[in-house]
Amino acid sequence: MAEYQAKSSNSLSFEITKEDQLTGKITYSSWFKFNAVIEMADHKNYQIEPKGFWGTTIELKDGDRVLLKFRMNWNGEIIVQTYFEGIKDSFVFKHRGIFKDSFVLTDKIGTELLVMKPHFKWNSLNYEYQIITSENFEDYNSKELLLLTSLHCANYYMSTMVVV
């Protein structure tokens, strides 16, 4: 089990840290766009971009290679498919609760991998997130990339709910 913090210095970038060590950063190109760049602590970059006419599927790419896709289904859950190391895997990212708002990432059999709790900071008008991960998540090979993608899913969810 581990605890991470996601903080935004402005509305277009978020940094995830664990014990004050940078895990990675997401930088959005502009408000209300889902295009972003993920920069890992080792300075490796990945692109996030919407696909299709309506842009309902979002892809995470390493150059031209798609590593991950996600889309929101009809009930508000975000279905995440990864292709890390040539192995296809599936996850579900969903909103939980009304008064105790949080997001949860589960594997395909429903095992909870992480819980993300948003906190709105009125002084900066930005969200911050506390992220608690399970032992299973910490054992995952591409956990940092999945963690940053989960942050993007939370921001995606929040922006789609504001627009609706």
XYZ file of N, CA, C and O in Angstrom, residues 7-158:
608
model
N -0.985 17.233 -7.382
C -1.231 18.661 -7.160
C -1.092 19.412 -8.469
O -0.275 19.068 -9.313
N -1.890 20.464 -8.561
C -1.878 21.305 -9.747
C -1.373 22.687 -9.371
O -1.901 23.321 -8.459
N -0.348 23.136 -10.072
C 0.146 24.493 -9.837
C -0.673 25.499 -10.643
O -0.724 26.668 -10.314
N -1.272 25.015 -11.711
C -2.204 25.811 -12.510
C -3.234 24.831 -13.067
O -3.129 23.642 -12.853
N -4.181 25.301 -13.790
C -5.242 24.406 -14.245
C -4.823 23.511 -15.404
O -5.586 22.655 -15.821
N -3.610 23.664 -15.914
C -3.184 22.893 -17.079
C -2.116 21.842 -16.783
O -1.726 21.108 -17.682
N -1.634 21.771 -15.556
C -0.633 20.730 -15.260
C -0.810 20.183 -13.848
O -1.208 20.895 -12.936
N -0.518 18.889 -13.722
C -0.599 18.177 -12.450
C 0.686 17.388 -12.252
O 1.190 16.790 -13.207
N 1.176 17.376 -11.033
C 2.327 16.540 -10.684
C 1.910 15.519 -9.647
O 1.183 15.846 -8.705
N 2.358 14.276 -9.817
C 2.116 13.228 -8.826
C 3.432 12.960 -8.104
O 4.470 12.769 -8.739
N 3.345 12.966 -6.781
C 4.519 12.688 -5.960
C 4.198 11.607 -4.937
O 3.042 11.400 -4.575
N 5.244 10.943 -4.516
C 5.163 9.974 -3.422
C 6.328 10.300 -2.506
O 7.487 10.296 -2.942
N 6.012 10.632 -1.259
C 7.033 11.029 -0.285
C 7.946 12.108 -0.859
O 9.169 12.030 -0.791
N 7.339 13.130 -1.469
C 8.018 14.281 -2.065
C 8.940 13.941 -3.239
O 9.733 14.764 -3.671
N 8.833 12.728 -3.778
C 9.585 12.327 -4.963
C 8.635 12.355 -6.153
O 7.568 11.743 -6.110
N 9.036 13.024 -7.236
C 8.201 13.127 -8.422
C 8.036 11.770 -9.098
O 9.015 11.087 -9.374
N 6.782 11.386 -9.340
C 6.465 10.180 -10.093
C 6.281 10.530 -11.562
O 6.751 9.825 -12.440
N 5.582 11.630 -11.826
C 5.339 12.073 -13.179
C 4.441 13.292 -13.208
O 3.973 13.760 -12.174
N 4.230 13.792 -14.422
C 3.498 15.037 -14.598
C 2.611 14.929 -15.831
O 3.001 14.320 -16.825
N 1.414 15.521 -15.764
C 0.525 15.644 -16.920
C 0.390 17.127 -17.233
O 0.111 17.923 -16.343
N 0.564 17.473 -18.499
C 0.374 18.846 -18.943
C -0.631 18.840 -20.087
O -0.436 18.154 -21.091
N -1.718 19.602 -19.900
C -2.772 19.703 -20.911
C -2.461 20.851 -21.861
O -1.904 21.869 -21.448
N -2.856 20.685 -23.128
C -2.568 21.713 -24.130
C -3.436 22.952 -23.917
O -2.991 24.062 -24.151
N -4.681 22.768 -23.477
C -5.552 23.900 -23.180
C -6.783 23.402 -22.432
O -7.038 22.203 -22.358
N -7.543 24.343 -21.901
C -8.784 24.019 -21.206
C -9.744 23.315 -22.153
O -9.821 23.631 -23.329
N -10.513 22.383 -21.634
C -11.570 21.670 -22.345
C -11.057 20.833 -23.514
O -11.808 20.497 -24.401
N -9.786 20.542 -23.537
C -9.232 19.613 -24.519
C -8.652 18.451 -23.748
O -8.158 18.616 -22.647
N -8.732 17.274 -24.339
C -8.235 16.091 -23.656
C -6.830 15.721 -24.109
O -6.281 14.725 -23.673
N -6.235 16.542 -24.990
C -4.853 16.316 -25.393
C -3.944 16.687 -24.232
O -4.150 17.708 -23.578
N -2.938 15.847 -24.003
C -2.004 16.104 -22.911
C -0.698 15.377 -23.184
O -0.623 14.507 -24.050
N 0.312 15.763 -22.418
C 1.595 15.072 -22.445
C 1.862 14.574 -21.036
O 1.702 15.315 -20.064
N 2.235 13.304 -20.933
C 2.671 12.740 -19.656
C 4.186 12.698 -19.683
O 4.780 12.187 -20.635
N 4.796 13.273 -18.671
C 6.248 13.207 -18.532
C 6.568 12.429 -17.258
O 6.155 12.816 -16.176
N 7.282 11.337 -17.420
C 7.658 10.508 -16.282
C 8.857 11.133 -15.563
O 9.518 12.022 -16.099
N 9.141 10.652 -14.371
C 10.267 11.166 -13.588
C 11.589 10.997 -14.344
O 12.506 11.804 -14.178
N 11.688 9.974 -15.190
C 12.910 9.761 -15.975
C 12.917 10.573 -17.274
O 13.753 10.350 -18.145
N 11.965 11.510 -17.416
C 11.827 12.427 -18.552
C 11.330 11.769 -19.834
O 11.391 12.374 -20.898
N 10.830 10.545 -19.754
C 10.217 9.893 -20.911
C 8.831 10.500 -21.088
O 8.091 10.675 -20.119
N 8.475 10.843 -22.332
C 7.192 11.483 -22.622
C 6.247 10.559 -23.371
O 6.687 9.758 -24.194
N 4.954 10.714 -23.086
C 3.877 9.996 -23.759
C 2.812 11.013 -24.130
O 2.612 12.000 -23.419
N 2.107 10.770 -25.229
C 1.060 11.668 -25.668
C -0.307 11.054 -25.380
O -0.498 9.860 -25.562
N -1.238 11.913 -24.965
C -2.633 11.503 -24.778
C -3.442 12.304 -25.784
O -3.348 13.527 -25.822
N -4.220 11.585 -26.616
C -5.018 12.281 -27.618
C -6.335 11.570 -27.881
O -6.388 10.342 -27.871
N -7.398 12.357 -28.113
C -8.689 11.773 -28.460
C -8.655 11.212 -29.877
O -7.938 11.730 -30.728
N -9.444 10.173 -30.111
C -9.527 9.538 -31.420
C -10.974 9.473 -31.877
O -11.885 9.447 -31.059
N -11.163 9.374 -33.171
C -12.508 9.242 -33.720
C -13.157 10.589 -33.951
O -12.676 11.627 -33.494
N -14.269 10.580 -34.641
C -14.981 11.800 -35.006
C -15.413 12.599 -33.769
O -15.264 13.804 -33.713
N -15.967 11.915 -32.781
C -16.444 12.587 -31.573
C -15.388 12.666 -30.488
O -15.593 13.304 -29.460
N -14.260 12.009 -30.677
C -13.188 12.044 -29.683
C -13.545 11.316 -28.403
O -13.064 11.670 -27.335
N -14.398 10.288 -28.499
C -14.863 9.596 -27.296
C -13.873 8.561 -26.784
O -13.965 8.133 -25.643
N -12.942 8.144 -27.628
C -11.892 7.234 -27.183
C -10.610 8.039 -27.040
O -10.255 8.823 -27.918
N -9.943 7.866 -25.926
C -8.687 8.567 -25.663
C -7.561 7.539 -25.716
O -7.688 6.453 -25.139
N -6.466 7.877 -26.391
C -5.327 6.968 -26.509
C -4.092 7.569 -25.849
O -3.857 8.779 -25.936
N -3.325 6.692 -25.230
C -2.010 7.052 -24.696
C -0.991 6.407 -25.625
O -1.053 5.196 -25.861
N -0.073 7.229 -26.167
C 0.869 6.726 -27.165
C 2.314 6.994 -26.761
O 2.621 8.018 -26.150
N 3.149 6.076 -27.170
C 4.597 6.242 -27.115
C 5.027 6.334 -28.571
O 5.151 5.317 -29.249
N 5.155 7.558 -29.079
C 5.370 7.752 -30.511
C 4.102 7.363 -31.251
O 3.027 7.892 -30.989
N 4.204 6.378 -32.159
C 3.037 5.899 -32.898
C 2.386 4.681 -32.257
O 1.331 4.232 -32.687
N 3.016 4.128 -31.240
C 2.536 2.895 -30.607
C 1.511 3.208 -29.515
O 1.794 3.963 -28.586
N 0.322 2.629 -29.634
C -0.737 2.818 -28.633
C -0.466 1.882 -27.455
O -0.379 0.670 -27.623
N -0.315 2.465 -26.257
C -0.069 1.681 -25.047
C -1.331 1.481 -24.229
O -1.411 0.551 -23.424
N -2.310 2.366 -24.438
C -3.498 2.349 -23.589
C -4.615 3.104 -24.298
O -4.353 4.071 -25.000
N -5.860 2.655 -24.086
C -7.053 3.340 -24.596
C -8.073 3.388 -23.477
O -8.138 2.470 -22.666
N -8.868 4.437 -23.466
C -10.008 4.430 -22.555
C -11.175 5.195 -23.154
O -11.012 6.048 -24.006
N -12.362 4.834 -22.699
C -13.585 5.499 -23.108
C -14.608 5.393 -21.984
O -14.597 4.435 -21.217
N -15.467 6.385 -21.896
C -16.524 6.361 -20.895
C -17.705 5.606 -21.467
O -18.092 5.831 -22.610
N -18.277 4.683 -20.685
C -19.459 3.971 -21.170
C -20.727 4.683 -20.703
O -20.671 5.708 -20.031
N -21.866 4.129 -21.043
C -23.154 4.780 -20.802
C -23.457 5.039 -19.329
O -24.214 5.927 -18.984
N -22.874 4.257 -18.400
C -23.187 4.451 -16.974
C -22.121 5.261 -16.235
O -22.118 5.311 -15.017
N -21.240 5.915 -16.960
C -20.257 6.796 -16.344
C -18.957 6.122 -15.954
O -18.047 6.791 -15.470
N -18.841 4.820 -16.153
C -17.573 4.138 -15.881
C -16.639 4.339 -17.060
O -17.073 4.418 -18.206
N -15.358 4.416 -16.767
C -14.360 4.544 -17.820
C -13.665 3.195 -17.954
O -13.095 2.680 -16.995
N -13.750 2.631 -19.134
C -13.129 1.333 -19.420
C -11.729 1.599 -19.960
O -11.568 2.310 -20.968
N -10.727 1.052 -19.292
C -9.323 1.265 -19.656
C -8.764 -0.052 -20.178
O -8.876 -1.084 -19.513
N -8.166 -0.002 -21.363
C -7.492 -1.175 -21.920
C -6.021 -0.829 -22.096
O -5.699 0.184 -22.716
N -5.152 -1.658 -21.542
C -3.715 -1.420 -21.669
C -3.099 -2.468 -22.585
O -3.617 -3.580 -22.716
N -1.991 -2.081 -23.186
C -1.237 -2.966 -24.071
C 0.243 -2.903 -23.688
O 1.119 -2.940 -24.547
N 0.518 -2.774 -22.393
C 1.892 -2.669 -21.915
C 2.626 -3.980 -22.170
O 2.093 -5.061 -21.901
N 3.842 -3.863 -22.671
C 4.711 -5.013 -22.920
C 4.017 -6.075 -23.777
O 4.231 -7.273 -23.614
N 3.141 -5.626 -24.689
C 2.456 -6.536 -25.596
C 1.356 -7.368 -24.972
O 0.792 -8.253 -25.612
N 1.009 -7.089 -23.716
C -0.023 -7.858 -23.017
C -1.259 -6.972 -22.842
O -1.175 -5.877 -22.283
N -2.417 -7.471 -23.321
C -3.662 -6.721 -23.181
C -4.255 -6.974 -21.800
O -4.313 -8.111 -21.338
N -4.678 -5.891 -21.150
C -5.309 -5.989 -19.841
C -6.435 -4.958 -19.785
O -6.430 -3.987 -20.542
N -7.397 -5.153 -18.893
C -8.541 -4.249 -18.777
C -8.741 -3.811 -17.336
O -8.515 -4.589 -16.402
N -9.212 -2.580 -17.196
C -9.483 -1.988 -15.895
C -10.759 -1.169 -15.993
O -11.175 -0.787 -17.090
N -11.348 -0.861 -14.837
C -12.518 0.009 -14.786
C -12.204 1.136 -13.817
O -11.771 0.902 -12.682
N -12.410 2.366 -14.274
C -12.225 3.554 -13.452
C -13.602 4.148 -13.248
O -14.313 4.424 -14.220
N -14.014 4.311 -11.991
C -15.374 4.801 -11.753
C -15.434 5.757 -10.581
O -14.582 5.736 -9.690
N -16.473 6.573 -10.628
C -16.769 7.531 -9.559
C -17.548 6.805 -8.479
O -18.375 5.945 -8.775
N -17.251 7.138 -7.241
C -17.946 6.491 -6.126
C -18.383 7.549 -5.130
O -17.588 8.403 -4.739
N -19.637 7.462 -4.737
C -20.145 8.313 -3.671
C -20.630 9.666 -4.139
O -20.326 10.119 -5.230
N -21.402 10.302 -3.282
C -21.882 11.657 -3.544
C -21.268 12.606 -2.530
O -20.673 13.601 -2.883
N -21.365 12.271 -1.261
C -20.829 13.148 -0.224
C -19.359 12.871 0.059
O -18.607 13.767 0.389
N -18.948 11.640 -0.050
C -17.536 11.278 0.100
C -17.022 10.913 -1.283
O -16.818 9.756 -1.603
N -16.864 11.948 -2.084
C -16.442 11.784 -3.465
C -15.110 11.064 -3.566
O -14.159 11.414 -2.877
N -15.039 10.081 -4.445
C -13.761 9.441 -4.744
C -13.876 8.719 -6.079
O -14.956 8.528 -6.614
N -12.729 8.346 -6.604
C -12.646 7.537 -7.804
C -11.930 6.256 -7.441
O -11.065 6.244 -6.565
N -12.284 5.179 -8.147
C -11.706 3.873 -7.859
C -11.261 3.242 -9.176
O -11.993 3.298 -10.167
N -10.082 2.641 -9.172
C -9.613 1.849 -10.303
C -9.626 0.399 -9.858
O -9.051 0.056 -8.823
N -10.327 -0.450 -10.642
C -10.386 -1.875 -10.326
C -9.855 -2.666 -11.512
O -9.869 -2.181 -12.650
N -9.417 -3.886 -11.230
C -9.022 -4.760 -12.335
C -10.279 -5.395 -12.923
O -11.396 -5.116 -12.478
N -10.102 -6.278 -13.910
C -11.263 -6.833 -14.617
C -12.146 -7.726 -13.762
O -13.301 -7.950 -14.095
N -11.629 -8.204 -12.621
C -12.485 -9.018 -11.747
C -13.031 -8.221 -10.557
O -13.664 -8.768 -9.679
N -12.753 -6.906 -10.552
C -13.327 -6.040 -9.528
C -12.452 -5.787 -8.312
O -12.904 -5.144 -7.371
N -11.215 -6.244 -8.309
C -10.303 -5.985 -7.198
C -9.886 -4.517 -7.219
O -9.418 -4.013 -8.241
N -10.056 -3.827 -6.100
C -9.734 -2.410 -6.001
C -8.215 -2.225 -6.011
O -7.502 -2.792 -5.193
N -7.736 -1.401 -6.950
C -6.304 -1.157 -7.085
C -5.883 0.191 -6.528
O -4.794 0.323 -5.966
N -6.743 1.182 -6.690
C -6.437 2.498 -6.110
C -7.713 3.256 -5.841
O -8.744 3.017 -6.472
N -7.623 4.163 -4.875
C -8.714 5.078 -4.549
C -8.138 6.481 -4.632
O -7.075 6.763 -4.077
N -8.830 7.344 -5.358
C -8.382 8.711 -5.590
C -9.431 9.658 -5.025
O -10.591 9.618 -5.444
N -9.029 10.492 -4.064
C -9.965 11.422 -3.435
C -9.641 12.851 -3.868
O -8.565 13.356 -3.564
N -10.585 13.500 -4.575
C -10.348 14.881 -5.001
C -10.611 15.872 -3.873
O -11.489 15.656 -3.027
N -9.832 16.935 -3.867
C -10.016 18.041 -2.921
C -9.931 19.331 -3.728
O -8.915 19.577 -4.386
N -10.991 20.121 -3.676
C -10.983 21.389 -4.405
C -10.321 22.445 -3.538
O -10.684 22.636 -2.386
N -9.345 23.128 -4.105
C -8.631 24.198 -3.400
C -9.182 25.538 -3.879
O -8.916 25.968 -4.997
N -9.963 26.171 -3.006
C -10.611 27.419 -3.375
C -9.611 28.537 -3.642
O -9.831 29.373 -4.504
N -8.510 28.556 -2.901
C -7.548 29.647 -3.068
C -6.876 29.627 -4.439
O -6.489 30.663 -4.966
N -6.752 28.447 -5.038
C -6.126 28.354 -6.369
C -7.114 27.922 -7.446
O -6.774 27.873 -8.624
N -8.353 27.577 -7.041
C -9.392 27.090 -7.948
C -8.930 25.864 -8.744
O -9.228 25.717 -9.922
N -8.202 24.989 -8.075
C -7.691 23.764 -8.686
C -8.027 22.562 -7.814
O -8.247 22.696 -6.613
N -8.023 21.400 -8.444
C -8.193 20.156 -7.710
C -6.839 19.587 -7.328
O -5.860 19.727 -8.062
N -6.809 18.939 -6.180
C -5.694 18.111 -5.770
C -6.287 16.755 -5.431
O -7.465 16.651 -5.120
N -5.479 15.721 -5.515
C -5.965 14.372 -5.258
C -5.037 13.654 -4.287
O -3.818 13.750 -4.406
N -5.639 12.948 -3.360
C -4.912 12.004 -2.522
C -5.178 10.634 -3.135
O -6.333 10.273 -3.383
N -4.119 9.873 -3.379
C -4.260 8.587 -4.052
C -3.669 7.497 -3.161
O -2.498 7.567 -2.782
N -4.494 6.528 -2.814
C -4.049 5.380 -2.017
C -4.094 4.157 -2.929
O -5.124 3.863 -3.527
N -2.979 3.454 -3.015
C -2.914 2.266 -3.880
C -2.818 1.002 -3.035
O -2.370 1.029 -1.894
N -3.226 -0.110 -3.640
C -3.169 -1.407 -2.962
C -1.822 -2.079 -3.234
O -1.059 -1.651 -4.102
N -1.583 -3.155 -2.512
C -0.363 -3.964 -2.744
C -0.352 -4.485 -4.178
O 0.695 -4.492 -4.827
N -1.505 -4.945 -4.672
C -1.600 -5.449 -6.047
C -1.180 -4.389 -7.058
O -0.480 -4.682 -8.019
N -1.612 -3.154 -6.836
C -1.245 -2.073 -7.748
C 0.262 -1.823 -7.700
O 0.897 -1.632 -8.733
N 0.821 -1.806 -6.513
C 2.257 -1.531 -6.352
C 3.120 -2.600 -7.017
O 4.266 -2.340 -7.370
N 2.594 -3.804 -7.201
C 3.327 -4.885 -7.866
C 3.215 -4.813 -9.390
O 3.913 -5.537 -10.088
N 2.349 -3.956 -9.908
C 2.112 -3.865 -11.339
C 3.325 -3.230 -12.031
O 3.875 -2.233 -11.557
N 3.761 -3.795 -13.160
C 4.969 -3.334 -13.859
C 4.914 -1.886 -14.325
O 5.881 -1.159 -14.184
N 3.808 -1.465 -14.890
C 3.693 -0.109 -15.439
C 2.819 0.760 -14.550
O 2.014 1.564 -15.027
N 2.992 0.629 -13.246
C 2.107 1.314 -12.301
C 2.158 2.838 -12.424
O 1.143 3.503 -12.290
N 3.336 3.415 -12.696
C 3.438 4.870 -12.777
C 2.616 5.415 -13.938
O 1.916 6.414 -13.801
N 2.686 4.751 -15.071
C 1.928 5.182 -16.239
C 0.426 4.986 -16.019
O -0.379 5.839 -16.384
N 0.055 3.897 -15.378
C -1.347 3.651 -15.058
C -1.852 4.666 -14.022
O -2.993 5.134 -14.097
N -1.003 5.049 -13.098
C -1.348 6.051 -12.088
C -1.610 7.412 -12.739
O -2.617 8.064 -12.459
N -0.728 7.829 -13.639
C -0.912 9.106 -14.332
C -2.122 9.069 -15.258
O -2.844 10.056 -15.385
N -2.374 7.935 -15.870
C -3.567 7.788 -16.708
C -4.825 7.861 -15.841
O -5.839 8.442 -16.251
N -4.780 7.294 -14.651
C -5.929 7.375 -13.729
C -6.210 8.828 -13.356
O -7.374 9.235 -13.268
N -5.166 9.614 -13.168
C -5.346 11.037 -12.896
C -6.018 11.715 -14.093
O -6.931 12.514 -13.930
N -5.583 11.360 -15.285
C -6.218 11.915 -16.489
C -7.693 11.485 -16.558
O -8.552 12.294 -16.918
N -7.990 10.237 -16.204
C -9.378 9.755 -16.181
C -10.211 10.571 -15.197
O -11.365 10.917 -15.496
N -9.662 10.876 -14.027
C -10.391 11.679 -13.035
C -10.668 13.074 -13.590
O -11.794 13.581 -13.486
N -9.670 13.686 -14.212
C -9.866 15.013 -14.806
C -10.862 14.951 -15.959
O -11.692 15.848 -16.129
N -10.792 13.897 -16.755
C -11.722 13.673 -17.862
C -13.148 13.560 -17.318
O -14.071 14.199 -17.813
N -13.322 12.748 -16.281
C -14.633 12.569 -15.664
C -15.159 13.906 -15.139
O -16.303 14.282 -15.396
N -14.309 14.629 -14.407
C -14.733 15.908 -13.821
C -15.122 16.906 -14.924
O -16.121 17.593 -14.780
